[in-house]
Amino acid sequence: MARTIIVLLGCPGAGKGTQAPVIRKLLGIPQISTGGILRDEIVADTRLGRVVKERMKAGGLVSDDIVNHLVAQRIRKDDCALGFILDGYPRTVQQAQTFQMELTDTEEIVAMDIDVDIETLVLRLKSRLQCKCCNAVYNLETATPRFEGLCDHCGIGLVQRDDDREEVVRERFRTYQDHTRPLVEYFQGYGVYHRVDGMKPTDEVSRSITKILQNRGIRSMKRTSTSFRLPVLTL
Ligand code: AMP
């Protein structure tokens, strides 16, 4: 079956991690965050985690080969059978080309670029906190947890990411401009690119994204009980 693939573009802090769960609920397809997968490797202190740790801390990109391999493995899992949301991948034209080789012609890609200016990003990321356990994102200005410093879902302490410090954010923004910005033209070339104004309040951004999906005729892929009703055999 043809899968629907939502690619979330946008600088760090643009709101990809906030909007991906909204799309996940709407369409019933999983969210794949390469940053999340890599952070899990670091926390688990695996060989891969040790390889990528310094690179991520400095705000640079992890090698294309590593992330391409991680994504190729992840999208073969059963939960990706109807589609998936890519949060933070591809981040280079090479990644996009390698990823497309994994797909068939009938699979539909929609790229959404959540656009925000650099000073807003620095402000946002300085006040961003994340749950170590489920990766839920909070913001001390705009999306505070119910209990100070604790995740609403897990009750676990929230932390600031090493790479959310101002100098690292500026480096990540430069990395984005140099390596990821060319993807705008890349996806425009396929007629699947949509810009979303990420300076608007979160709810408005979600509404813009929902509208783009509706206009492209992309609907929920949640299975309903009727989809699995067995035919009645008359003998
Ligand atoms: P994110 O959580 O998406 O902001 O990613 C955090 C960090 O993980 C990035 O700054 C990169 O160091 C690394 N990373 C995540 N996704 C990719 C990717 N597709 N390609 C290369 N590095 C990545």
PDB file of C-alpha atoms and ligand atoms in Angstrom:
ATOM      1  CA  MET A   1       0.000   0.000   0.000  1.00  0.00           C
ATOM      2  CA  ALA A   2       1.202   3.549  -0.756  1.00  0.00           C
ATOM      3  CA  ARG A   3       2.365   5.323   2.358  1.00  0.00           C
ATOM      4  CA  THR A   4       1.946   8.975   3.306  1.00  0.00           C
ATOM      5  CA  ILE A   5       5.172  10.569   4.460  1.00  0.00           C
ATOM      6  CA  ILE A   6       5.159  13.916   6.219  1.00  0.00           C
ATOM      7  CA  VAL A   7       8.567  15.608   6.276  1.00  0.00           C
ATOM      8  CA  LEU A   8       8.907  18.343   8.893  1.00  0.00           C
ATOM      9  CA  LEU A   9      11.548  20.875   7.934  1.00  0.00           C
ATOM     10  CA  GLY A  10      12.473  23.880  10.073  1.00  0.00           C
ATOM     11  CA  CYS A  11      15.337  25.085  12.255  1.00  0.00           C
ATOM     12  CA  PRO A  12      15.872  23.695  15.728  1.00  0.00           C
ATOM     13  CA  GLY A  13      13.180  25.240  17.928  1.00  0.00           C
ATOM     14  CA  ALA A  14      10.850  26.026  15.024  1.00  0.00           C
ATOM     15  CA  GLY A  15       8.196  23.761  16.555  1.00  0.00           C
ATOM     16  CA  LYS A  16       8.674  20.429  14.737  1.00  0.00           C
ATOM     17  CA  GLY A  17       8.676  18.484  18.016  1.00  0.00           C
ATOM     18  CA  THR A  18       5.490  20.280  19.097  1.00  0.00           C
ATOM     19  CA  GLN A  19       3.616  19.866  15.813  1.00  0.00           C
ATOM     20  CA  ALA A  20       4.629  16.257  15.073  1.00  0.00           C
ATOM     21  CA  PRO A  21       2.417  14.800  17.870  1.00  0.00           C
ATOM     22  CA  VAL A  22      -0.503  16.900  16.559  1.00  0.00           C
ATOM     23  CA  ILE A  23      -0.102  15.321  13.097  1.00  0.00           C
ATOM     24  CA  ARG A  24       0.439  11.911  14.694  1.00  0.00           C
ATOM     25  CA  LYS A  25      -2.907  12.158  16.488  1.00  0.00           C
ATOM     26  CA  LEU A  26      -4.634  13.513  13.412  1.00  0.00           C
ATOM     27  CA  LEU A  27      -3.379  10.915  10.946  1.00  0.00           C
ATOM     28  CA  GLY A  28      -2.628   7.959  13.212  1.00  0.00           C
ATOM     29  CA  ILE A  29       0.909   7.456  11.902  1.00  0.00           C
ATOM     30  CA  PRO A  30       4.123   7.388  13.994  1.00  0.00           C
ATOM     31  CA  GLN A  31       6.589  10.222  14.487  1.00  0.00           C
ATOM     32  CA  ILE A  32      10.227   9.464  13.791  1.00  0.00           C
ATOM     33  CA  SER A  33      12.620  11.961  15.351  1.00  0.00           C
ATOM     34  CA  THR A  34      16.235  11.348  14.374  1.00  0.00           C
ATOM     35  CA  GLY A  35      17.382  13.732  17.134  1.00  0.00           C
ATOM     36  CA  GLY A  36      15.325  11.674  19.631  1.00  0.00           C
ATOM     37  CA  ILE A  37      16.772   8.370  18.400  1.00  0.00           C
ATOM     38  CA  LEU A  38      20.316   9.747  18.659  1.00  0.00           C
ATOM     39  CA  ARG A  39      19.717  11.192  22.143  1.00  0.00           C
ATOM     40  CA  ASP A  40      18.398   7.790  23.289  1.00  0.00           C
ATOM     41  CA  GLU A  41      21.649   6.231  22.055  1.00  0.00           C
ATOM     42  CA  ILE A  42      23.650   8.772  24.065  1.00  0.00           C
ATOM     43  CA  VAL A  43      21.613   8.157  27.228  1.00  0.00           C
ATOM     44  CA  ALA A  44      22.024   4.376  26.800  1.00  0.00           C
ATOM     45  CA  ASP A  45      25.780   5.002  26.316  1.00  0.00           C
ATOM     46  CA  THR A  46      25.933   2.744  23.257  1.00  0.00           C
ATOM     47  CA  ARG A  47      28.877   2.743  20.834  1.00  0.00           C
ATOM     48  CA  LEU A  48      26.815   4.859  18.430  1.00  0.00           C
ATOM     49  CA  GLY A  49      25.864   7.228  21.263  1.00  0.00           C
ATOM     50  CA  ARG A  50      29.545   7.755  22.097  1.00  0.00           C
ATOM     51  CA  VAL A  51      30.363   8.418  18.425  1.00  0.00           C
ATOM     52  CA  VAL A  52      27.680  11.118  17.960  1.00  0.00           C
ATOM     53  CA  LYS A  53      27.758  12.776  21.389  1.00  0.00           C
ATOM     54  CA  GLU A  54      30.410  15.477  20.808  1.00  0.00           C
ATOM     55  CA  ARG A  55      29.072  16.348  17.363  1.00  0.00           C
ATOM     56  CA  MET A  56      25.578  16.912  18.725  1.00  0.00           C
ATOM     57  CA  LYS A  57      26.833  18.871  21.727  1.00  0.00           C
ATOM     58  CA  ALA A  58      28.644  21.268  19.365  1.00  0.00           C
ATOM     59  CA  GLY A  59      25.544  21.802  17.210  1.00  0.00           C
ATOM     60  CA  GLY A  60      26.929  20.034  14.106  1.00  0.00           C
ATOM     61  CA  LEU A  61      25.290  17.329  12.015  1.00  0.00           C
ATOM     62  CA  VAL A  62      25.833  13.626  12.533  1.00  0.00           C
ATOM     63  CA  SER A  63      27.110  11.860   9.410  1.00  0.00           C
ATOM     64  CA  ASP A  64      24.622  11.148   6.627  1.00  0.00           C
ATOM     65  CA  ASP A  65      25.508   7.437   6.655  1.00  0.00           C
ATOM     66  CA  ILE A  66      24.554   7.045  10.309  1.00  0.00           C
ATOM     67  CA  VAL A  67      21.178   8.793  10.096  1.00  0.00           C
ATOM     68  CA  ASN A  68      20.294   7.225   6.734  1.00  0.00           C
ATOM     69  CA  HIS A  69      20.882   3.805   8.240  1.00  0.00           C
ATOM     70  CA  LEU A  70      18.843   4.583  11.384  1.00  0.00           C
ATOM     71  CA  VAL A  71      15.889   5.855   9.352  1.00  0.00           C
ATOM     72  CA  ALA A  72      15.996   3.008   6.809  1.00  0.00           C
ATOM     73  CA  GLN A  73      15.809   0.521   9.698  1.00  0.00           C
ATOM     74  CA  ARG A  74      13.052   2.391  11.522  1.00  0.00           C
ATOM     75  CA  ILE A  75      10.689   2.786   8.555  1.00  0.00           C
ATOM     76  CA  ARG A  76      10.711  -0.952   7.889  1.00  0.00           C
ATOM     77  CA  LYS A  77       8.864  -1.544  11.171  1.00  0.00           C
ATOM     78  CA  ASP A  78       5.207  -2.560  11.038  1.00  0.00           C
ATOM     79  CA  ASP A  79       3.878   0.674  12.538  1.00  0.00           C
ATOM     80  CA  CYS A  80       5.139   2.552   9.449  1.00  0.00           C
ATOM     81  CA  ALA A  81       3.020   0.474   7.054  1.00  0.00           C
ATOM     82  CA  LEU A  82       0.549   3.311   6.386  1.00  0.00           C
ATOM     83  CA  GLY A  83       2.942   6.213   6.672  1.00  0.00           C
ATOM     84  CA  PHE A  84       5.069   8.175   9.118  1.00  0.00           C
ATOM     85  CA  ILE A  85       6.189  11.651  10.141  1.00  0.00           C
ATOM     86  CA  LEU A  86       9.859  12.550   9.800  1.00  0.00           C
ATOM     87  CA  ASP A  87      10.897  15.107  12.411  1.00  0.00           C
ATOM     88  CA  GLY A  88      14.421  16.361  11.678  1.00  0.00           C
ATOM     89  CA  TYR A  89      15.166  14.138   8.678  1.00  0.00           C
ATOM     90  CA  PRO A  90      16.263  14.607   5.945  1.00  0.00           C
ATOM     91  CA  ARG A  91      18.601  17.438   6.856  1.00  0.00           C
ATOM     92  CA  THR A  92      20.847  17.386   3.783  1.00  0.00           C
ATOM     93  CA  VAL A  93      20.182  16.879   0.082  1.00  0.00           C
ATOM     94  CA  GLN A  94      22.233  13.669   0.250  1.00  0.00           C
ATOM     95  CA  GLN A  95      19.914  12.343   2.991  1.00  0.00           C
ATOM     96  CA  ALA A  96      16.840  13.262   0.924  1.00  0.00           C
ATOM     97  CA  GLN A  97      18.197  11.446  -2.136  1.00  0.00           C
ATOM     98  CA  THR A  98      19.134   8.338  -0.161  1.00  0.00           C
ATOM     99  CA  PHE A  99      15.754   8.347   1.566  1.00  0.00           C
ATOM    100  CA  GLN A 100      13.890   8.596  -1.737  1.00  0.00           C
ATOM    101  CA  MET A 101      15.664   5.490  -2.971  1.00  0.00           C
ATOM    102  CA  GLU A 102      13.907   3.603  -0.138  1.00  0.00           C
ATOM    103  CA  LEU A 103      10.491   4.614  -1.507  1.00  0.00           C
ATOM    104  CA  THR A 104       8.284   3.434  -4.326  1.00  0.00           C
ATOM    105  CA  ASP A 105       6.790   5.834  -6.915  1.00  0.00           C
ATOM    106  CA  THR A 106       3.330   5.675  -5.380  1.00  0.00           C
ATOM    107  CA  GLU A 107       4.323   6.938  -1.951  1.00  0.00           C
ATOM    108  CA  GLU A 108       3.185  10.449  -1.189  1.00  0.00           C
ATOM    109  CA  ILE A 109       5.564  12.949   0.426  1.00  0.00           C
ATOM    110  CA  VAL A 110       4.424  16.252   1.913  1.00  0.00           C
ATOM    111  CA  ALA A 111       7.185  18.586   3.137  1.00  0.00           C
ATOM    112  CA  MET A 112       6.189  21.249   5.678  1.00  0.00           C
ATOM    113  CA  ASP A 113       8.708  23.948   6.499  1.00  0.00           C
ATOM    114  CA  ILE A 114       7.967  25.645   9.822  1.00  0.00           C
ATOM    115  CA  ASP A 115       9.650  28.998   9.386  1.00  0.00           C
ATOM    116  CA  VAL A 116      10.876  31.106  12.343  1.00  0.00           C
ATOM    117  CA  ASP A 117      13.520  33.865  12.635  1.00  0.00           C
ATOM    118  CA  ILE A 118      16.799  33.353  14.530  1.00  0.00           C
ATOM    119  CA  GLU A 119      16.206  35.743  17.461  1.00  0.00           C
ATOM    120  CA  THR A 120      12.867  34.083  18.208  1.00  0.00           C
ATOM    121  CA  LEU A 121      14.602  30.692  18.113  1.00  0.00           C
ATOM    122  CA  VAL A 122      17.273  31.734  20.610  1.00  0.00           C
ATOM    123  CA  LEU A 123      14.592  33.026  22.987  1.00  0.00           C
ATOM    124  CA  ARG A 124      12.474  29.908  22.581  1.00  0.00           C
ATOM    125  CA  LEU A 125      15.282  27.405  23.040  1.00  0.00           C
ATOM    126  CA  LYS A 126      16.636  29.153  26.140  1.00  0.00           C
ATOM    127  CA  SER A 127      13.313  28.455  27.855  1.00  0.00           C
ATOM    128  CA  ARG A 128      12.752  24.972  26.396  1.00  0.00           C
ATOM    129  CA  LEU A 129      12.683  21.939  28.692  1.00  0.00           C
ATOM    130  CA  GLN A 130      12.354  18.328  27.668  1.00  0.00           C
ATOM    131  CA  CYS A 131      11.355  15.101  29.399  1.00  0.00           C
ATOM    132  CA  LYS A 132      14.277  12.659  29.579  1.00  0.00           C
ATOM    133  CA  CYS A 133      11.860   9.760  29.369  1.00  0.00           C
ATOM    134  CA  CYS A 134       9.197  10.477  26.682  1.00  0.00           C
ATOM    135  CA  ASN A 135      10.870  13.474  24.957  1.00  0.00           C
ATOM    136  CA  ALA A 136       7.768  15.681  25.491  1.00  0.00           C
ATOM    137  CA  VAL A 137       8.700  19.326  24.974  1.00  0.00           C
ATOM    138  CA  TYR A 138       7.733  22.208  27.311  1.00  0.00           C
ATOM    139  CA  ASN A 139       8.451  25.906  27.273  1.00  0.00           C
ATOM    140  CA  LEU A 140       8.706  28.104  30.362  1.00  0.00           C
ATOM    141  CA  GLU A 141       7.070  30.995  28.484  1.00  0.00           C
ATOM    142  CA  THR A 142       4.436  29.336  26.328  1.00  0.00           C
ATOM    143  CA  ALA A 143       3.815  25.702  27.289  1.00  0.00           C
ATOM    144  CA  THR A 144       4.493  25.207  30.998  1.00  0.00           C
ATOM    145  CA  PRO A 145       4.130  21.777  32.631  1.00  0.00           C
ATOM    146  CA  ARG A 146       1.264  21.327  35.143  1.00  0.00           C
ATOM    147  CA  PHE A 147       3.770  20.880  38.001  1.00  0.00           C
ATOM    148  CA  GLU A 148       6.954  22.936  37.870  1.00  0.00           C
ATOM    149  CA  GLY A 149       9.897  20.995  36.449  1.00  0.00           C
ATOM    150  CA  LEU A 150       7.955  17.723  35.967  1.00  0.00           C
ATOM    151  CA  CYS A 151       6.661  16.008  32.851  1.00  0.00           C
ATOM    152  CA  ASP A 152       2.830  15.922  32.605  1.00  0.00           C
ATOM    153  CA  HIS A 153       2.954  12.386  31.174  1.00  0.00           C
ATOM    154  CA  CYS A 154       5.750  10.664  33.127  1.00  0.00           C
ATOM    155  CA  GLY A 155       6.112  12.819  36.272  1.00  0.00           C
ATOM    156  CA  ILE A 156       9.866  12.751  35.619  1.00  0.00           C
ATOM    157  CA  GLY A 157      12.174  15.781  36.017  1.00  0.00           C
ATOM    158  CA  LEU A 158      12.529  18.009  32.951  1.00  0.00           C
ATOM    159  CA  VAL A 159      15.964  19.015  31.681  1.00  0.00           C
ATOM    160  CA  GLN A 160      17.490  21.587  29.363  1.00  0.00           C
ATOM    161  CA  ARG A 161      19.269  20.034  26.399  1.00  0.00           C
ATOM    162  CA  ASP A 162      23.019  20.723  26.147  1.00  0.00           C
ATOM    163  CA  ASP A 163      22.508  21.961  22.598  1.00  0.00           C
ATOM    164  CA  ASP A 164      19.881  24.543  23.624  1.00  0.00           C
ATOM    165  CA  ARG A 165      22.552  26.917  24.999  1.00  0.00           C
ATOM    166  CA  GLU A 166      22.654  30.192  23.038  1.00  0.00           C
ATOM    167  CA  GLU A 167      26.058  29.740  21.320  1.00  0.00           C
ATOM    168  CA  VAL A 168      25.124  26.206  20.275  1.00  0.00           C
ATOM    169  CA  VAL A 169      21.708  27.370  19.005  1.00  0.00           C
ATOM    170  CA  ARG A 170      23.441  29.948  16.784  1.00  0.00           C
ATOM    171  CA  GLU A 171      25.771  27.244  15.464  1.00  0.00           C
ATOM    172  CA  ARG A 172      22.789  24.931  14.782  1.00  0.00           C
ATOM    173  CA  PHE A 173      21.068  27.763  12.926  1.00  0.00           C
ATOM    174  CA  ARG A 174      24.189  28.250  10.727  1.00  0.00           C
ATOM    175  CA  THR A 175      24.307  24.488  10.121  1.00  0.00           C
ATOM    176  CA  TYR A 176      20.648  24.621   9.128  1.00  0.00           C
ATOM    177  CA  GLN A 177      21.188  27.461   6.661  1.00  0.00           C
ATOM    178  CA  ASP A 178      24.197  25.751   5.054  1.00  0.00           C
ATOM    179  CA  HIS A 179      22.980  22.158   4.868  1.00  0.00           C
ATOM    180  CA  THR A 180      19.218  21.986   5.289  1.00  0.00           C
ATOM    181  CA  ARG A 181      17.960  25.157   3.589  1.00  0.00           C
ATOM    182  CA  PRO A 182      18.785  23.698   0.108  1.00  0.00           C
ATOM    183  CA  LEU A 183      16.013  21.165   0.777  1.00  0.00           C
ATOM    184  CA  VAL A 184      13.439  23.932   0.231  1.00  0.00           C
ATOM    185  CA  GLU A 185      14.358  24.047  -3.449  1.00  0.00           C
ATOM    186  CA  TYR A 186      14.694  20.262  -3.547  1.00  0.00           C
ATOM    187  CA  PHE A 187      11.123  19.642  -2.350  1.00  0.00           C
ATOM    188  CA  GLN A 188       9.765  22.582  -4.362  1.00  0.00           C
ATOM    189  CA  GLY A 189      11.120  20.775  -7.419  1.00  0.00           C
ATOM    190  CA  TYR A 190       8.801  17.859  -6.635  1.00  0.00           C
ATOM    191  CA  GLY A 191       5.817  20.169  -5.979  1.00  0.00           C
ATOM    192  CA  VAL A 192       5.444  18.910  -2.398  1.00  0.00           C
ATOM    193  CA  TYR A 193       6.817  21.895  -0.442  1.00  0.00           C
ATOM    194  CA  HIS A 194       4.659  23.986   1.922  1.00  0.00           C
ATOM    195  CA  ARG A 195       5.828  26.892   4.066  1.00  0.00           C
ATOM    196  CA  VAL A 196       4.132  27.336   7.425  1.00  0.00           C
ATOM    197  CA  ASP A 197       4.504  30.562   9.428  1.00  0.00           C
ATOM    198  CA  GLY A 198       6.072  29.298  12.667  1.00  0.00           C
ATOM    199  CA  MET A 199       5.983  32.762  14.330  1.00  0.00           C
ATOM    200  CA  LYS A 200       2.232  32.335  14.923  1.00  0.00           C
ATOM    201  CA  PRO A 201       0.887  30.822  18.178  1.00  0.00           C
ATOM    202  CA  THR A 202       1.120  27.018  18.398  1.00  0.00           C
ATOM    203  CA  ASP A 203      -2.614  26.430  17.789  1.00  0.00           C
ATOM    204  CA  GLU A 204      -2.572  28.557  14.668  1.00  0.00           C
ATOM    205  CA  VAL A 205       0.455  26.677  13.322  1.00  0.00           C
ATOM    206  CA  SER A 206      -1.404  23.396  13.950  1.00  0.00           C
ATOM    207  CA  ARG A 207      -4.437  24.743  12.075  1.00  0.00           C
ATOM    208  CA  SER A 208      -2.268  25.765   9.094  1.00  0.00           C
ATOM    209  CA  ILE A 209      -0.742  22.282   8.985  1.00  0.00           C
ATOM    210  CA  THR A 210      -4.152  20.611   9.219  1.00  0.00           C
ATOM    211  CA  LYS A 211      -5.400  22.769   6.350  1.00  0.00           C
ATOM    212  CA  ILE A 212      -2.459  21.793   4.124  1.00  0.00           C
ATOM    213  CA  LEU A 213      -3.148  18.108   4.825  1.00  0.00           C
ATOM    214  CA  GLN A 214      -6.865  18.558   4.065  1.00  0.00           C
ATOM    215  CA  ASN A 215      -6.124  20.440   0.846  1.00  0.00           C
ATOM    216  CA  ARG A 216      -3.896  17.583  -0.274  1.00  0.00           C
ATOM    217  CA  GLY A 217      -6.670  15.120   0.572  1.00  0.00           C
ATOM    218  CA  ILE A 218      -4.665  13.428   3.336  1.00  0.00           C
ATOM    219  CA  ARG A 219      -6.948  11.953   5.969  1.00  0.00           C
ATOM    220  CA  SER A 220      -6.658   9.916   9.131  1.00  0.00           C
ATOM    221  CA  MET A 221      -5.141   6.496   8.592  1.00  0.00           C
ATOM    222  CA  LYS A 222      -6.343   5.184  11.922  1.00  0.00           C
ATOM    223  CA  ARG A 223      -7.861   1.790  11.407  1.00  0.00           C
ATOM    224  CA  THR A 224     -11.541   1.634  12.218  1.00  0.00           C
ATOM    225  CA  SER A 225     -13.162  -1.595  13.333  1.00  0.00           C
ATOM    226  CA  THR A 226     -15.140  -1.757  10.082  1.00  0.00           C
ATOM    227  CA  SER A 227     -11.912  -1.969   8.039  1.00  0.00           C
ATOM    228  CA  PHE A 228     -11.322  -5.397   9.499  1.00  0.00           C
ATOM    229  CA  ARG A 229     -14.846  -6.786   9.352  1.00  0.00           C
ATOM    230  CA  LEU A 230     -14.740 -10.231   7.823  1.00  0.00           C
ATOM    231  CA  PRO A 231     -17.001 -10.821   4.833  1.00  0.00           C
ATOM    232  CA  VAL A 232     -20.149 -12.766   5.626  1.00  0.00           C
ATOM    233  CA  LEU A 233     -20.113 -16.046   3.784  1.00  0.00           C
ATOM    234  CA  THR A 234     -23.421 -17.326   2.509  1.00  0.00           C
ATOM    235  CA  LEU A 235     -23.336 -21.047   1.844  1.00  0.00           C
TER     236      LEU A 235
HETATM  237  P1  AMP B   1      16.966  17.754  16.714  1.00  0.00           P
HETATM  238  O1  AMP B   1      16.436  17.162  17.961  1.00  0.00           O
HETATM  239  O2  AMP B   1      16.214  17.329  15.493  1.00  0.00           O
HETATM  240  O3  AMP B   1      17.164  19.251  16.787  1.00  0.00           O
HETATM  241  O4  AMP B   1      18.441  17.131  16.517  1.00  0.00           O
HETATM  242  C1  AMP B   1      19.445  17.290  17.501  1.00  0.00           C
HETATM  243  C2  AMP B   1      20.793  16.996  16.884  1.00  0.00           C
HETATM  244  O5  AMP B   1      20.834  15.642  16.411  1.00  0.00           O
HETATM  245  C3  AMP B   1      21.156  17.833  15.680  1.00  0.00           C
HETATM  246  O6  AMP B   1      21.679  19.105  16.035  1.00  0.00           O
HETATM  247  C4  AMP B   1      22.187  16.927  14.998  1.00  0.00           C
HETATM  248  O7  AMP B   1      23.422  16.976  15.676  1.00  0.00           O
HETATM  249  C5  AMP B   1      21.604  15.546  15.215  1.00  0.00           C
HETATM  250  N1  AMP B   1      20.687  15.177  14.121  1.00  0.00           N
HETATM  251  C6  AMP B   1      19.334  14.954  14.204  1.00  0.00           C
HETATM  252  N2  AMP B   1      18.821  14.624  13.010  1.00  0.00           N
HETATM  253  C7  AMP B   1      19.859  14.634  12.143  1.00  0.00           C
HETATM  254  C8  AMP B   1      19.971  14.411  10.749  1.00  0.00           C
HETATM  255  N3  AMP B   1      18.904  14.104   9.996  1.00  0.00           N
HETATM  256  N4  AMP B   1      21.210  14.509  10.193  1.00  0.00           N
HETATM  257  C9  AMP B   1      22.294  14.793  10.906  1.00  0.00           C
HETATM  258  N5  AMP B   1      22.255  15.051  12.233  1.00  0.00           N
HETATM  259  C10 AMP B   1      21.060  14.979  12.847  1.00  0.00           C
END
